[in-house]
Structure formats: structure tokens, C-alpha cells
Short mmCIF file of C-alpha atoms in Angstrom, two decimals:
data_model
loop_
_atom_site.label_atom_id
_atom_site.label_comp_id
_atom_site.label_asym_id
_atom_site.label_seq_id
_atom_site.Cartn_x
_atom_site.Cartn_y
_atom_site.Cartn_z
CA MET A 160 106.51 195.14 59.68
CA ALA A 161 109.08 192.13 60.36
CA VAL A 162 112.86 191.44 60.20
CA GLY A 163 112.77 189.59 56.88
CA ASP A 164 110.02 191.07 55.15
CA PHE A 165 112.01 194.60 55.92
CA LEU A 166 115.26 193.71 55.26
CA GLN A 167 114.19 191.57 51.47
CA PHE A 168 112.18 195.31 51.17
CA PHE A 169 115.25 196.91 51.62
CA ILE A 170 117.73 194.88 49.25
CA LEU A 171 115.26 195.28 46.62
CA CYS A 172 115.52 198.51 47.01
CA VAL A 173 119.19 199.19 47.11
CA ALA A 174 119.30 196.89 43.87
CA THR A 175 116.75 199.09 42.18
CA LEU A 176 119.04 202.20 42.90
CA ALA A 177 122.06 200.03 41.65
CA ALA A 178 120.50 198.98 38.04
CA TRP A 179 118.91 202.70 37.44
CA ALA A 180 122.34 203.78 38.16
CA ALA A 181 124.28 201.51 36.13
CA SER A 182 122.07 202.03 33.09
CA PHE A 183 122.12 205.95 33.72
CA PHE A 184 126.27 205.66 33.62
CA TYR A 185 125.99 203.03 30.73
CA PRO A 186 122.94 203.02 28.40
CA ASP A 187 121.89 199.74 27.68
CA VAL A 188 118.41 198.14 26.70
CA THR A 189 119.11 195.31 28.88
CA LEU A 190 120.53 197.44 31.45
CA SER A 191 116.98 199.40 31.57
CA ARG A 192 114.75 196.80 31.26
CA LEU A 193 116.04 195.02 34.04
CA ALA A 194 116.37 198.43 36.14
CA LEU A 195 112.07 198.52 35.38
CA THR A 196 111.70 194.96 36.54
CA LEU A 197 113.42 195.51 39.78
CA LEU A 198 111.59 198.86 40.22
CA VAL A 199 108.18 197.36 39.19
CA VAL A 200 108.74 194.36 41.50
CA THR A 201 109.70 196.45 44.63
CA ILE A 202 106.12 198.31 43.90
CA LEU A 203 104.48 195.12 44.20
CA TYR A 204 106.22 193.90 47.20
CA ALA A 205 105.42 196.82 49.33
CA VAL A 206 101.71 197.05 47.64
CA LEU A 207 101.35 193.53 47.64
CA ARG A 208 102.94 191.88 50.66
CA ILE A 209 103.52 193.98 53.17
CA VAL A 210 100.48 196.10 52.74
CA LEU A 211 98.08 193.75 51.70
CA GLN A 212 99.66 190.44 52.98
CA LYS A 213 101.16 191.35 56.17
CA GLY A 214 99.10 194.42 56.75
CA VAL A 215 94.88 193.49 56.01
CA SER A 216 95.33 189.67 56.54
CA ARG A 217 95.49 191.09 60.58
CA THR A 218 92.15 192.49 59.97
CA ILE A 219 90.94 189.34 59.52
CA LYS A 220 89.88 187.12 62.96
CA ASP A 221 89.41 183.12 61.00
CA ALA A 222 92.48 181.71 60.81
CA LYS A 223 91.57 179.88 57.71
CA THR A 224 90.43 182.62 56.14
CA ARG A 225 93.67 184.64 57.17
CA TYR A 226 95.54 181.64 55.57
CA SER A 227 93.50 181.19 52.51
CA PHE A 228 93.74 185.15 51.74
CA ARG A 229 97.52 185.15 52.63
CA LYS A 230 98.12 182.38 49.97
CA ALA A 231 96.00 184.11 47.47
CA VAL A 232 98.03 187.51 48.02
CA SER A 233 101.08 185.10 47.50
CA VAL A 234 99.94 184.32 44.19
CA LEU A 235 98.82 187.10 43.04
CA TYR A 236 102.51 188.99 43.73
CA VAL A 237 104.09 186.62 41.62
CA VAL A 238 101.28 186.41 39.03
CA ALA A 239 101.80 190.54 38.47
CA VAL A 240 106.03 190.38 38.91
CA ALA A 241 105.46 187.19 35.73
CA VAL A 242 103.32 189.38 34.03
CA VAL A 243 105.33 192.81 34.65
CA ALA A 244 108.46 190.98 33.35
CA VAL A 245 106.87 189.13 30.16
CA ARG A 246 105.80 192.59 29.26
CA ILE A 247 108.96 193.63 29.61
CA TRP A 248 111.15 191.49 28.25
CA ILE A 249 109.15 190.67 25.59
CA ASP A 250 108.46 192.67 22.39
CA ASP A 251 106.71 190.24 19.79
CA PRO A 252 103.09 190.89 20.57
CA GLN A 253 102.58 186.70 19.49
CA SER A 254 105.21 185.15 21.69
CA LEU A 255 103.62 188.07 24.64
CA LEU A 256 100.24 186.06 24.30
CA VAL A 257 101.39 182.37 24.64
CA ALA A 258 103.47 183.78 27.75
CA TYR A 259 100.24 184.97 28.99
CA GLY A 260 98.31 182.43 28.26
CA ILE A 261 100.73 180.13 30.44
CA ILE A 262 100.70 182.52 33.04
CA ALA A 263 96.98 182.61 32.90
CA ALA A 264 97.05 178.66 33.07
CA GLY A 265 99.31 178.40 36.24
CA VAL A 266 96.94 180.64 37.84
CA ALA A 267 93.67 178.35 37.47
CA ILE A 268 95.21 175.75 38.53
CA SER A 269 97.31 177.18 41.34
CA LEU A 270 93.71 179.22 42.90
CA GLN A 271 91.29 177.10 41.65
CA ASP A 272 89.96 175.94 45.58
CA PHE A 273 90.55 179.83 45.91
CA PHE A 274 88.01 181.13 43.74
CA LYS A 275 85.54 177.69 43.35
CA ASN A 276 85.08 178.90 47.23
CA PHE A 277 85.21 182.38 46.30
CA VAL A 278 82.37 182.09 44.13
CA GLY A 279 80.58 179.76 46.46
CA SER A 280 80.26 182.34 49.11
CA ILE A 281 79.19 184.94 46.75
CA LEU A 282 76.16 182.31 45.75
CA LEU A 283 75.81 181.75 48.76
CA PHE A 284 74.81 185.56 49.63
CA LEU A 285 72.50 185.75 46.76
CA SER A 286 70.67 182.74 46.95
CA ALA A 287 70.45 181.78 50.85
CA ALA A 288 70.51 178.60 50.34
CA TYR A 289 71.68 178.06 53.94
CA VAL A 290 72.05 181.70 56.69
CA VAL A 291 73.49 180.69 59.96
CA GLY A 292 70.29 179.19 62.84
CA ASP A 293 70.04 176.78 59.63
CA ARG A 294 70.35 172.99 60.40
CA ILE A 295 72.03 171.35 56.95
CA ALA A 296 72.69 168.19 55.09
CA ILE A 297 76.41 168.60 52.59
CA ASP A 298 78.78 166.34 51.48
CA GLU A 299 77.99 163.56 54.03
CA THR A 300 78.29 166.29 56.75
CA THR A 301 75.32 167.15 59.00
CA GLY A 302 74.85 169.96 61.45
CA ASP A 303 73.68 173.42 62.43
CA VAL A 304 75.31 176.48 60.55
CA ILE A 305 76.86 178.71 63.43
CA ASP A 306 79.13 180.57 60.79
CA ILE A 307 79.71 181.36 56.89
CA GLY A 308 82.71 182.83 56.62
CA LEU A 309 84.58 184.30 53.12
CA MET A 310 85.81 180.66 52.58
CA ASN A 311 84.30 178.26 54.71
CA THR A 312 81.16 177.25 56.78
CA THR A 313 81.41 175.90 60.09
CA LEU A 314 78.61 173.16 61.34
CA MET A 315 77.81 172.32 65.21
CA GLU A 316 78.18 168.57 63.91
CA ILE A 317 75.10 166.25 64.67
CA ARG A 318 74.48 162.41 63.89
CA GLY A 319 78.00 161.39 63.33
CA TRP A 320 78.45 158.44 66.06
CA VAL A 321 75.67 160.32 67.71
CA ASP A 322 71.60 159.01 67.15
CA GLY A 323 68.84 161.15 67.24
CA ASP A 324 69.73 164.38 64.91
CA GLN A 325 71.98 165.74 68.33
CA PRO A 326 75.36 167.36 68.68
CA THR A 327 78.33 165.34 68.56
CA GLY A 328 80.67 168.28 69.91
CA ARG A 329 82.96 168.70 66.93
CA MET A 330 82.79 171.27 64.41
CA ALA A 331 82.63 170.55 60.51
CA ILE A 332 84.48 172.98 58.34
CA VAL A 333 82.82 172.74 55.00
CA PRO A 334 83.82 175.24 51.77
CA ASN A 335 82.01 177.75 50.55
CA GLY A 336 82.67 175.39 46.80
CA HIS A 337 81.07 172.60 47.87
CA ILE A 338 77.67 174.26 46.91
CA LEU A 339 79.03 174.50 43.47
CA THR A 340 79.06 170.83 43.18
CA LYS A 341 77.28 168.78 46.06
CA THR A 342 73.93 168.36 46.69
CA VAL A 343 72.40 170.61 50.24
CA MET A 344 69.62 169.36 52.52
CA ASN A 345 68.15 172.73 54.36
CA TYR A 346 65.75 171.13 56.87
CA THR A 347 64.68 174.62 58.07
CA ARG A 348 64.69 176.84 55.44
CA ASP A 349 61.10 178.02 55.12
CA TYR A 350 59.60 175.70 57.85
CA ASN A 351 61.02 174.14 60.98
CA PHE A 352 59.58 170.98 60.81
CA ILE A 353 60.18 167.56 59.21
CA TRP A 354 58.39 163.82 59.08
CA ASP A 355 59.36 161.18 60.95
CA GLU A 356 58.29 157.78 60.86
CA ILE A 357 57.72 154.55 63.99
CA THR A 358 57.18 151.25 62.12
CA VAL A 359 55.98 148.89 65.07
CA PRO A 360 55.01 144.96 63.97
CA ILE A 361 51.98 143.35 65.43
CA THR A 362 50.71 139.42 65.22
CA TYR A 363 47.95 138.57 63.34
CA LYS A 364 45.18 137.93 65.82
CA SER A 365 45.74 141.17 67.26
CA ASP A 366 43.04 143.55 66.59
CA VAL A 367 44.23 145.67 63.41
CA PRO A 368 42.11 148.67 64.11
CA ALA A 369 41.86 148.86 67.59
CA ALA A 370 46.05 149.31 67.21
CA ILE A 371 45.94 152.07 64.62
CA GLU A 372 43.42 153.74 66.33
CA LEU A 373 45.95 153.99 69.41
CA PHE A 374 48.60 155.29 66.75
CA LEU A 375 46.43 158.20 65.78
CA GLY A 376 45.15 158.81 68.93
CA ILE A 377 48.83 159.18 70.61
CA ALA A 378 49.94 160.97 67.81
CA ARG A 379 47.31 163.41 67.36
CA GLU A 380 47.61 164.66 71.35
CA GLU A 381 51.58 164.38 70.91
CA THR A 382 52.36 166.87 67.45
CA GLN A 383 48.94 168.97 68.11
CA GLU A 384 51.17 171.63 68.96
CA SER A 385 53.36 170.25 66.26
CA SER A 386 50.76 170.12 63.59
CA ALA A 387 49.34 174.01 64.46
CA LEU A 388 52.72 175.27 63.97
CA ALA A 389 53.10 173.48 60.45
CA ARG A 390 50.05 174.38 59.00
CA GLU A 391 50.77 178.30 59.99
CA GLU A 392 54.41 178.28 58.42
CA ILE A 393 53.61 176.81 55.14
CA ALA A 394 50.30 179.39 55.27
CA ALA A 395 53.70 181.91 55.66
CA THR A 396 54.93 180.47 52.16
CA GLY A 397 51.98 181.69 50.31
CA GLY A 398 51.20 178.78 49.34
CA LYS A 399 54.36 178.23 47.79
CA TYR A 400 54.20 174.55 49.08
CA TYR A 401 50.17 173.56 48.97
CA PRO A 402 51.00 170.56 48.36
CA LEU A 403 52.04 169.84 51.92
CA GLN A 404 48.87 170.85 52.86
CA GLY A 405 46.99 167.63 52.90
CA VAL A 406 49.97 165.29 55.00
CA ILE A 407 50.24 167.68 58.14
CA GLU A 408 47.78 165.11 60.20
CA PRO A 409 49.59 161.74 61.26
CA ALA A 410 48.65 158.70 59.08
CA VAL A 411 48.90 154.98 60.04
CA PHE A 412 50.16 152.76 57.08
CA THR A 413 49.55 149.13 56.92
CA THR A 414 52.34 146.19 55.60
CA LEU A 415 51.45 142.92 55.31
CA THR A 416 54.77 140.45 56.24
CA ASP A 417 55.41 136.64 56.38
CA ASN A 418 55.19 136.97 59.76
CA TRP A 419 53.49 139.78 61.30
CA VAL A 420 51.35 143.05 60.69
CA SER A 421 53.49 145.62 60.04
CA LEU A 422 52.39 149.55 61.13
CA THR A 423 54.22 152.89 60.31
CA LEU A 424 52.88 156.10 62.21
CA ARG A 425 54.12 159.32 60.25
CA TYR A 426 53.42 162.07 61.91
CA VAL A 427 54.78 165.82 61.80
CA THR A 428 58.01 167.01 64.90
CA PRO A 429 59.68 170.25 64.90
CA VAL A 430 63.44 169.55 63.88
CA ARG A 431 65.31 169.95 66.74
CA THR A 432 62.95 168.11 68.97
CA ARG A 433 62.83 165.05 67.19
CA ARG A 434 64.75 162.01 69.80
CA ALA A 435 62.48 163.89 72.10
CA VAL A 436 58.88 163.43 70.41
CA ARG A 437 59.65 159.82 68.83
CA ASP A 438 60.93 158.87 72.90
CA GLN A 439 57.42 160.02 74.00
CA ILE A 440 55.43 158.80 71.15
CA SER A 441 57.21 155.42 71.74
CA ARG A 442 56.72 155.19 75.63
CA ARG A 443 53.11 156.39 75.22
CA ILE A 444 52.73 153.21 72.46
CA LEU A 445 54.44 150.92 74.78
CA ALA A 446 52.09 152.13 77.54
CA GLY A 447 48.91 151.04 75.19
CA ILE A 448 49.76 147.95 73.52
CA ALA A 449 50.81 147.14 76.85
CA ALA A 450 46.92 147.93 78.89
CA SER A 451 45.64 146.54 75.59
CA ASP A 452 44.53 142.96 75.04
CA VAL A 453 43.75 142.67 71.49
CA ILE A 454 47.01 144.25 70.78
CA GLU A 455 49.97 142.10 70.50
CA VAL A 456 53.53 143.02 69.29
CA GLY A 457 55.14 141.02 66.75
CA SER A 458 58.83 139.39 67.04
CA SER A 459 61.13 136.93 65.35
CA THR A 460 61.36 134.91 68.38
CA MET A 461 59.73 130.75 68.00
CA THR A 462 58.36 129.66 71.19
CA LEU A 463 58.66 125.27 71.03
CA SER A 464 56.25 123.25 72.62
CA GLY A 465 56.27 119.63 72.91
CA SER A 466 57.63 116.46 74.58
CA LEU A 467 60.65 114.62 74.48
CA SER A 468 61.26 110.54 75.75
CA VAL A 469 64.28 108.99 75.47
CA GLU A 470 64.09 105.27 76.12
CA ASN A 471 67.75 103.75 76.84
CA GLU A 472 67.75 100.28 76.24
CA ARG A 473 70.67 97.72 77.99
CA ARG A 474 72.42 94.80 75.75
#
């Protein structure tokens, strides 16, 4: 016990004994109520402030959770003292009800974040919206879940200023209460793959069917294992995601623009290797186009040709 806590507890004990002695030698309702109030305050101080706040909180390793716990106990101590004091000093039932209503409103306001995060923790436990190891996005923060505490979830942030779903090195602390009001996107809850797309513009004079076959051939080779794994994981869900069965194979979608034909290659890739797969497919597409005589990448650059003659006349 810290010196300050011991001193406060000692003062409360002395004040309580003095009040009880005064009420014993000088019987009076006010002195009796004062003595009873001090006794309750002393007991609550010993149980809540010393045993719970100082003792139990030491077993909580997470600093943020420990802070939230101590704050909650402090508020609980004040509320408990107020409730007991009101009960001792107010005899009118109607006035007592009004006083308790005011106290309840104060508790709801002061501990709204605490209760919100606590309820969110319970909901996470029951629903398993995400678990440690999942990759999630919540409240504009994306990352891998590395810890789920009593009040907060810790993420290893990805993206941020880094492209390609790779870690930034920062740890993001997200309150568990966000699950009640925010949309949670889980990348790995039931399967560990996502769909990615690469768009390549080619000129109108290019052989579009040949370009489509080139893109599809590369994607099928690069995503063969991923596609097989995706089928297995979908099958393991027991048909829960049956509509996904028909969209595993790579596909190319064509869009006509004013300047070129836009070919969008869509394929399946593991969540955590999306950037590497995209890089490999992109490199092979560039190499395939460079080796082809019938496929040309479209661009917004302009080539000007012609002649310009300037005739100087002397006057």
C-alpha cells in the first residue's frame, strides 16, 4: 500500500472512530448518520480503492486496460459512496428515487466509453467477428489483429502511407466499442483469398482477342494454386458461399474508351501476398506485350508529324 493511500485510510479510520464515540456519548440522529456514513466510506475505500484499484490492477499487464480499470473503479467508488450517503441521509422515498436517478445519469455519462468498449468485448467473444491473426479494416484503419484486450484491439497497421497491403510498422489501437457502430471488414474470416484486378489499355489497332488470351494464360499459370486453395476453402464452409464457386477462374473484361480498349484482368490471390502476385503478373504481361507484334499498349501521349516552313522577308 502506498504511503498516501495508507494515510488516507488511517484518517478515515480515526474520523470514523471519533464519530462513533461522539454519537455514543452524545446520542443524536445527525451524529449517528455521520458515523454510519464514515464507516461505509472507510469500508468502500478499503475494498474498492485499496484491494481492487491498487491490488487487482497490478495483475493487468496491458497499460491501457489497467488505466481503464482504475478509472472505472474510481468512478464506482464515488458512485457507491453517493448511493449509500443518499440512502442514509434521505428518508423520503420520492426524494430518494430522484437522487438515485441523478446518480444513474451521472454514471451513464462518465462511464459511457467504458461500458461501450466492455459490451463490444463481449460481442466480439460471442460473435467472433474477428480473432487474433485476422486481417480487418475498421474505422478507416486496416491491419492484422495481434491482440484483443478487454477494452481495445491492437492492429499491426498496413497501407497508411505504404502501398500494396504491407505493414507500416505502426500499431493501431482500436476501441472494441467500434464494433457496435462501425463497419468491420474481415479479409480472412472464412477464407484467405481476395479478388484483385489489373487494368491494361491497348490500342484499337491491336489484336484484342490475342491480348485477352495472353492475359488469361498468364493469370491461370500464376494463380493456379490460389484458385485450387480458394475452391477448397469455399467447399470447407459447407456451401455457405456457394455463389462464389463460379467466379474463381481468372477473367478479362473489356471496356471501350475514346482512346483505347481497356482490358481488366480479374483473378484470385491470397490476402497477404496480393502485392507480390500483382507484381509477377504485371511483369509477365509487360514481357508478353513486348514480345508480341500485334499488341500495343495505349497511352495518352501524342505524336506530331509534319513540316513547318518559315519565310523571312526583308523589307
